[in-house]
């Protein structure tokens, strides 16, 4: 499984560092909070718009090919940006460079993400009864990168913008090289519609409608993301105004939650070996529901932090179960398009989280980290 774990690790780190590091780079370069928020928009709006293209192209050309090309393209874009910032560090050209870089990396990262998710689904199918182990390991990789990426990007920025971009470039190149070792995924038949934006989303939506079990699974994931999104959106108000804590306490809540999720994913991996998908999934659902209710009734900050950590840990275990089921249900020849449609649906509940992020810049990185791990 190293043929999927290693490229996934390199891509996840590059994903996290570019997603959260480039807006920090914009802030360091321009000193403008408005442009920093615009950089997030320039990363995410083209990324969402690319879903239709990404899914259909991955289905047609294969995950390993698109994974390689997207990672290589991101490396070229980042290397070009590093050179331009080194040559023109403090004038209008630097501002233009970082904003263009945000848009370019957003689109390329979406293609690499859909490709690596498609390759991961194929790896899960090859694993057969042990597919949950693959999904648990992949989710652990994503969570670790989500924790380490923004912090590493921030530290590297202290050494200068070109240094941070150079490290992300190396990670993207490494992902591109390792992608060549990724086993090829099934491709869609030649008669499938092509050349139209959104063709992949149409195929994905038809697949979801044709498989009732997959439809119920997507509906359940959407409701789970909605509850977590509402909790994240309300978090700053609850922690700062209701419990009277400093704003740094908000980050502590979600850092504790991310750490608890990593532990839960590891425990869930062994529980699934002994008990199977449905008992573990049901247990995680009950724990998550009770923890969500308890968080709403928490009398103080410490109990709120603990309940949110328990909620996210249970959600992490549930994510392993649901991702395993998703990889089994989606037809191999339509994985890219179906994943694109599924992920786009799952991102919709986080509109409230993004609104909160732009109104409270201190919590945007932590909240978006949670968004990435939930899909």
PDB file of C-alpha atoms in Angstrom, residues 20 32 187 207 245 370:
ATOM      1  CA  UNK A  20      -3.344  27.846   4.382  1.00  0.00           C
ATOM      2  CA  UNK A  32      -4.028  43.618   3.981  1.00  0.00           C
ATOM      3  CA  UNK A 187     -11.445   4.652 -16.938  1.00  0.00           C
ATOM      4  CA  UNK A 207     -24.888   7.614 -10.120  1.00  0.00           C
ATOM      5  CA  UNK A 245     -12.293  33.147  27.086  1.00  0.00           C
ATOM      6  CA  UNK A 370     -11.871  20.628   9.630  1.00  0.00           C
TER       7      UNK A 370
END
